[in-house]
XYZ file of C-alpha atoms in Angstrom:
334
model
C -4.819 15.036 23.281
C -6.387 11.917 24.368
C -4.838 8.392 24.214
C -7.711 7.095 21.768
C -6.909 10.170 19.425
C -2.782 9.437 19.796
C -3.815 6.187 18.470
C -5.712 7.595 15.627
C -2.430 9.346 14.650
C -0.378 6.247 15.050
C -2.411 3.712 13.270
C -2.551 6.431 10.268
C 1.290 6.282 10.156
C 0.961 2.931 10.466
C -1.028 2.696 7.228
C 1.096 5.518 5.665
C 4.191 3.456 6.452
C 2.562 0.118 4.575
C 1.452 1.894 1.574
C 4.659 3.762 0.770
C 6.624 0.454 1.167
C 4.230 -1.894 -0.342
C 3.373 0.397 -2.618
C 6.534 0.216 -4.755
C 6.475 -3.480 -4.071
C 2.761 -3.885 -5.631
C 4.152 -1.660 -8.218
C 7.677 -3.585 -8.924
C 5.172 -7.104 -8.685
C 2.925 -5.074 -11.907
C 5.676 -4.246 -13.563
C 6.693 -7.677 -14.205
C 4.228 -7.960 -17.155
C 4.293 -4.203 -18.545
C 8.455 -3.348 -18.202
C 10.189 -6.879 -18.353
C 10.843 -8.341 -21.833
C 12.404 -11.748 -21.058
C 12.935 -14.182 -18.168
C 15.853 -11.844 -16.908
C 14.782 -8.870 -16.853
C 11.946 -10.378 -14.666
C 14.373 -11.584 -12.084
C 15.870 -8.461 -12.484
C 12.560 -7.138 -10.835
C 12.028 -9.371 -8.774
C 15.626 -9.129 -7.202
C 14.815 -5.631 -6.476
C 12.269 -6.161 -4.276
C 13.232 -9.941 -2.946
C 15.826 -8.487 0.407
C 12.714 -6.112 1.483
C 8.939 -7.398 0.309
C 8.666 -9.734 3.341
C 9.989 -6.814 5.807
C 7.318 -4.268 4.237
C 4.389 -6.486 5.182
C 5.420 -6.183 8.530
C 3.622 -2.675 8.251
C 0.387 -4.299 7.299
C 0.641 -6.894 10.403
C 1.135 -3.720 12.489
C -1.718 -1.453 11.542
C -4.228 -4.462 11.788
C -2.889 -5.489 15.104
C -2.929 -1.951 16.609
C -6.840 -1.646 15.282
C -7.198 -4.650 16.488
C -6.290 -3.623 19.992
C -6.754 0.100 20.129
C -10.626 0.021 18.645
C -11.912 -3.134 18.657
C -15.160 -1.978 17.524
C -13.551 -0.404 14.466
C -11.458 -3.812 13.648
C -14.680 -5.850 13.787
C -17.118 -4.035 11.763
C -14.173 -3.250 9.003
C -13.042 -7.011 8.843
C -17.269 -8.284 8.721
C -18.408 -5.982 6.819
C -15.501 -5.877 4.707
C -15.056 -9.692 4.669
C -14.438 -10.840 0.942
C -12.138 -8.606 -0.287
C -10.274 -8.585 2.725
C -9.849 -12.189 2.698
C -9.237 -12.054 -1.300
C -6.172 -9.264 -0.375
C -5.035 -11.878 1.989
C -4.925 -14.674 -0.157
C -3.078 -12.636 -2.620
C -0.649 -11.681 -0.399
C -0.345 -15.669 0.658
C -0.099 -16.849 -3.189
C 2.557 -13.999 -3.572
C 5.304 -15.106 -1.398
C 5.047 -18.173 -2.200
C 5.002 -17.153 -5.783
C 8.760 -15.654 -4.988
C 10.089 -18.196 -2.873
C 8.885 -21.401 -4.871
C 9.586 -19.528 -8.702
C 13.101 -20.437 -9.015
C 12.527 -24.305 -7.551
C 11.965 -25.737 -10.835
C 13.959 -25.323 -14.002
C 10.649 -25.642 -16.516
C 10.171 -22.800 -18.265
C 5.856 -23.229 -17.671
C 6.540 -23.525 -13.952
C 8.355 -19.902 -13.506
C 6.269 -18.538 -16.636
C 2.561 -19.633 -14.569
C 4.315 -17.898 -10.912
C 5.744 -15.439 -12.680
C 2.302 -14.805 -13.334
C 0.699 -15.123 -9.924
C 3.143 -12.511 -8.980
C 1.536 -9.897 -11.496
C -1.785 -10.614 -10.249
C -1.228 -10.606 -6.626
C 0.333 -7.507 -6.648
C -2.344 -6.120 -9.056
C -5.455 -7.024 -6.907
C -4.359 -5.611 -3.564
C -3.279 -2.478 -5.020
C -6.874 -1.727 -6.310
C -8.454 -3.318 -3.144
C -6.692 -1.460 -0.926
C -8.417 1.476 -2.353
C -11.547 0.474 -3.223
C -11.300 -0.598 0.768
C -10.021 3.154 2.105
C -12.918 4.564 -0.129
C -15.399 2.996 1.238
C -13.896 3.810 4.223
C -13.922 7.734 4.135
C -17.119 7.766 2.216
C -19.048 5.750 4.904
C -21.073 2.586 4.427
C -24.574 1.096 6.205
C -23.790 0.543 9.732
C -26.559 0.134 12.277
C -27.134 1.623 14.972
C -25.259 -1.953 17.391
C -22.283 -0.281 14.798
C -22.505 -3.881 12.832
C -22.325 -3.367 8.973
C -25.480 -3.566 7.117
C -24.961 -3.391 3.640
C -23.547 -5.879 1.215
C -20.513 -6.937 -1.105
C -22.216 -4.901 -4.091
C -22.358 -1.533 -1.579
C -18.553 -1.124 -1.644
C -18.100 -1.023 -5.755
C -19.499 2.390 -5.642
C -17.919 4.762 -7.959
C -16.328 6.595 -5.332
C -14.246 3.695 -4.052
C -14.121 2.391 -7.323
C -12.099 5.695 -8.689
C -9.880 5.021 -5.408
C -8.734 2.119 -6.178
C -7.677 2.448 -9.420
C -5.808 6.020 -7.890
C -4.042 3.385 -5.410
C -3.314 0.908 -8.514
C -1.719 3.860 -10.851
C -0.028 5.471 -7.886
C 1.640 2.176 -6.507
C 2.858 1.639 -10.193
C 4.341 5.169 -10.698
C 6.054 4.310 -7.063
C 7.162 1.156 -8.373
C 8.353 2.339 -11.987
C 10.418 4.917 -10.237
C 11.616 2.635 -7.757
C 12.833 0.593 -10.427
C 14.690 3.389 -12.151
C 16.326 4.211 -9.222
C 17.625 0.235 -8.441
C 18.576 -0.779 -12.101
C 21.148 -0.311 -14.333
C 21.071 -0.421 -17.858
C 18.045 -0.528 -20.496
C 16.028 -1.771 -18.184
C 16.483 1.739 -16.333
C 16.088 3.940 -19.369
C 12.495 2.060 -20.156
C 11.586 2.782 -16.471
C 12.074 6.150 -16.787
C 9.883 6.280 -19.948
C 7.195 4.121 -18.580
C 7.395 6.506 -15.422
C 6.114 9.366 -17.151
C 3.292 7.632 -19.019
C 2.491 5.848 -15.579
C 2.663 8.941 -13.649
C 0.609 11.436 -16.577
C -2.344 8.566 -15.510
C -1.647 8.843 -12.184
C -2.194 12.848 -11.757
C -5.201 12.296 -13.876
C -6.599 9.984 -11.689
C -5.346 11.108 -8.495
C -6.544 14.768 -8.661
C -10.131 13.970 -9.706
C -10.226 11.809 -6.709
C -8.740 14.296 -3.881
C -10.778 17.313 -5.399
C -13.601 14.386 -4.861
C -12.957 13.696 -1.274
C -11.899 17.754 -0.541
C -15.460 18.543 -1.956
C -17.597 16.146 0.167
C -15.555 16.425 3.527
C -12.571 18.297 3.296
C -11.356 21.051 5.183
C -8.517 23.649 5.421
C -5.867 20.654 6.941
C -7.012 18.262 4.561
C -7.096 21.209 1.605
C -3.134 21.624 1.911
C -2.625 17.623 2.098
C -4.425 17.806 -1.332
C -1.815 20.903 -2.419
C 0.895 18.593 -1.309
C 0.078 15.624 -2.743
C -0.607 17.045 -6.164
C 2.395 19.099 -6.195
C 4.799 16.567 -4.877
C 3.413 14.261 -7.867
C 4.296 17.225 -10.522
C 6.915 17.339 -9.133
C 8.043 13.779 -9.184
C 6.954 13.767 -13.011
C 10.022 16.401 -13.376
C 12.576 14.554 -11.633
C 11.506 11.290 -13.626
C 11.738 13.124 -16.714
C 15.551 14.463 -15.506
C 16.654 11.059 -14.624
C 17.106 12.630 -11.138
C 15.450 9.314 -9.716
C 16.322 9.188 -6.261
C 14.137 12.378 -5.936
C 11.352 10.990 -8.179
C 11.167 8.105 -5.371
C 11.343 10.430 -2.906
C 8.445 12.355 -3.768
C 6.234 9.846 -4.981
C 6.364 8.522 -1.807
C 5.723 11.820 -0.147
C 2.463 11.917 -2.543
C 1.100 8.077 -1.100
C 1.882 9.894 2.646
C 0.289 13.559 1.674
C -2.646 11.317 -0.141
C -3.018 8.637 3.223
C -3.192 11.982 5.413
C -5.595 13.277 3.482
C -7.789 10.659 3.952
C -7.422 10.306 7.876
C -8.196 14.202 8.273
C -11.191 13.753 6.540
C -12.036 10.937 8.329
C -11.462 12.257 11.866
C -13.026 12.220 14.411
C -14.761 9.216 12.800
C -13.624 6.549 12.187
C -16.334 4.500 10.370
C -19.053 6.935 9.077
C -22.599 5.536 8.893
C -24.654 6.294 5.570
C -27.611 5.404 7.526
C -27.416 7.755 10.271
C -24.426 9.954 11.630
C -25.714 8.936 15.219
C -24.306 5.294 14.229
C -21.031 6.549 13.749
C -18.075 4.641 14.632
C -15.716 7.319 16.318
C -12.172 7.504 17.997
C -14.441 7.622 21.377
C -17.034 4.882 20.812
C -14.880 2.506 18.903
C -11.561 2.604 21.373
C -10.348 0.516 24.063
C -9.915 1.251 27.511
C -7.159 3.932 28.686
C -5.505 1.023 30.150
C -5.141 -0.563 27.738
C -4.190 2.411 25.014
C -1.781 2.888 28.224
C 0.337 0.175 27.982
C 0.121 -0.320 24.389
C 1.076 3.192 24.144
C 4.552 2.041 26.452
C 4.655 -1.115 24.175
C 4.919 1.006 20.779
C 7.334 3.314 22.144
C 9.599 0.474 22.674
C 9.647 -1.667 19.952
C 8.476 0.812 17.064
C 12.180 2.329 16.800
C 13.561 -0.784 16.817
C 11.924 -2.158 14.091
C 12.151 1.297 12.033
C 15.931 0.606 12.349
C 16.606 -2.692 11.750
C 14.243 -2.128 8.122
C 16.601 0.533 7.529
C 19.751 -1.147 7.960
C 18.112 -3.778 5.365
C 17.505 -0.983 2.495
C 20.955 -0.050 3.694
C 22.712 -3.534 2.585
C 21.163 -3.396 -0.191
C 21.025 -0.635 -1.619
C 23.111 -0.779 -4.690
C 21.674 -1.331 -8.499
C 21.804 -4.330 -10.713
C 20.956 -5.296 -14.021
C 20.642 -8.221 -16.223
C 24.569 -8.835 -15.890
C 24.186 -9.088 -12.705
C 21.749 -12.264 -12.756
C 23.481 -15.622 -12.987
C 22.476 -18.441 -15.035
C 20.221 -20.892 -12.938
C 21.359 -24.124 -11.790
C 19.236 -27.103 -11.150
């Protein structure tokens, strides 16, 4: 295997790694409007995620760097041709941590009520764009043949990409509604669980119209049993919701984002952009890498500091990984 297609591999686990993380954390950030009834069951959700969301980003900051480095081509035609709702997932993701660190600064009830609300919606965009974004991605979009994009902002809300992102927006719920289940205590944990079956009965809806989608118009026999996995590990995950047995419900919804993010990069490969205007125009793991130099030493680089990283974000979920409720949540003091 050649260094350009190890880095194919990597920055799809890479991606993988974000979206399962993130996922529940866009999901906990939705869930603040549709599960919490008052102000402290809110912090209740927010406490949840508040030890980890800043650690999980760290995935995101990773994948673009490494496409950044490993195919430069790739990284510039995405992030021009993708510019606006790029930069709008960005600015969400600005406006949402300082949505959690500056909530609490102020005792008026308007001032936490109006970031309690920037967190909902900045967890609610992203989620869709991010899938909107990977449709467009595996579908292909106009790219000429000096492999600059072509097209425009109104190209990429076709209803392919459309139907992925709101897959990505149920999914990261369901992730986050279980995730929730499995860190609470309390009512708040026994609504969860409901809400995770309505959530997830969407989700498998959704999700299965769009894999039989992208299995129909690229798939092959690798990507066939990602799609097997991905709808049976959501099933699956339904069950163990519906048990209470939420530890496994996590653990399989997550395995459905990885089985689902798989999917997508086998369909993809060996492209990496695919050009609606003319396969010849192709962005590909060979025409869109870097040198083998420089895959070389990144390749040392990663080896390095990846495991470090992997286990210093797993001590983290470590420390805190016990539940809490509403009794846990002290009264504020200003």
């Amino acid at each position: 295997m050649e260094l350009h297609d190890v880095w194919f591999v990597l920055i799809a686990v890479l991606w993988t790694g974000y979206f399962f993380l993130e996922g529940f954390d866009f999901g906990v950030g939705v869930l603040t409007k549709l599960l919490a009834r008052d102000r402290p069951e809110k912090r209740v959700l927010i406490n949840t995620i508040g030890p980890v969301w800043d650690g999980n980003e760290v995935w995101l900051l990773s994948a673009g760097g490494a496409t950044f480095a490993a195919f430069p081509e790739w990284y510039a035609t995405l992030f021009s041709g993708f510019y606006l709702p790029l930069l709008l997932i960005l600015v969400c993701l600005i406006v949402r941590g300082v949505a959690f660190e500056y909530r609490a600064k102020r005792p008026e009830e308007s001032w936490q009520r109006n970031w309690e609300t920037a967190i909902f919606w900045t967890s609610l965009i992203p989620a869709f764009l991010w899938g909107v974004a990977f449709g467009n991605i595996v579908r292909g979009v106009k790219i000429d043949q000096d492999f600059n994009y072509a097209g425009g902002v109104l190209d990429l809300l076709n209803p392919y990409a459309l139907l992925g992102g709101l897959v990505t927006l149920a999914l990261f719920t369901f992730h986050g509604t279980v995730f929730v289940g499995l860190k609470t205590v309390g009512d708040i944990r026994e609504r969860a669980r409901k809400l995770a079956l309505r959530v997830g009965a969407l989700t498998a809806v959704l999700a299965l119209a769009f894999l039989l989608w992208t299995q129909a118009d690229r798939g092959d026999g690798a990507s066939l049993v990602a799609v097997v996995v991905a709808v049976v590990s959501l099933v699956v995950a339904l069950g163990a919701a519906r048990a209470g047995r939420e530890g496994w419900a996590f653990a399989l919804s997550g395995l459905t984002i990885v089985a689902t993010v798989a999917m997508l990069f086998l369909t993809l490969f060996p492209n990496v952009m695919p050009s609606t205007l003319n396969p010849d125009w192709s962005l590909t793991v060979t025409n869109a890498s870097s040198s083998p130099y420089t895959l070389k030493i990144m390749t040392w680089c990663a080896a390095i500091a990846t495991p470090v990283v992997m286990l210093y974000q797993g001590w983290t979920y470590w420390v805190f990984r016990k539940r809490i409720g509403t009794q846990h949540i002290a009264e504020s003091v200003h």
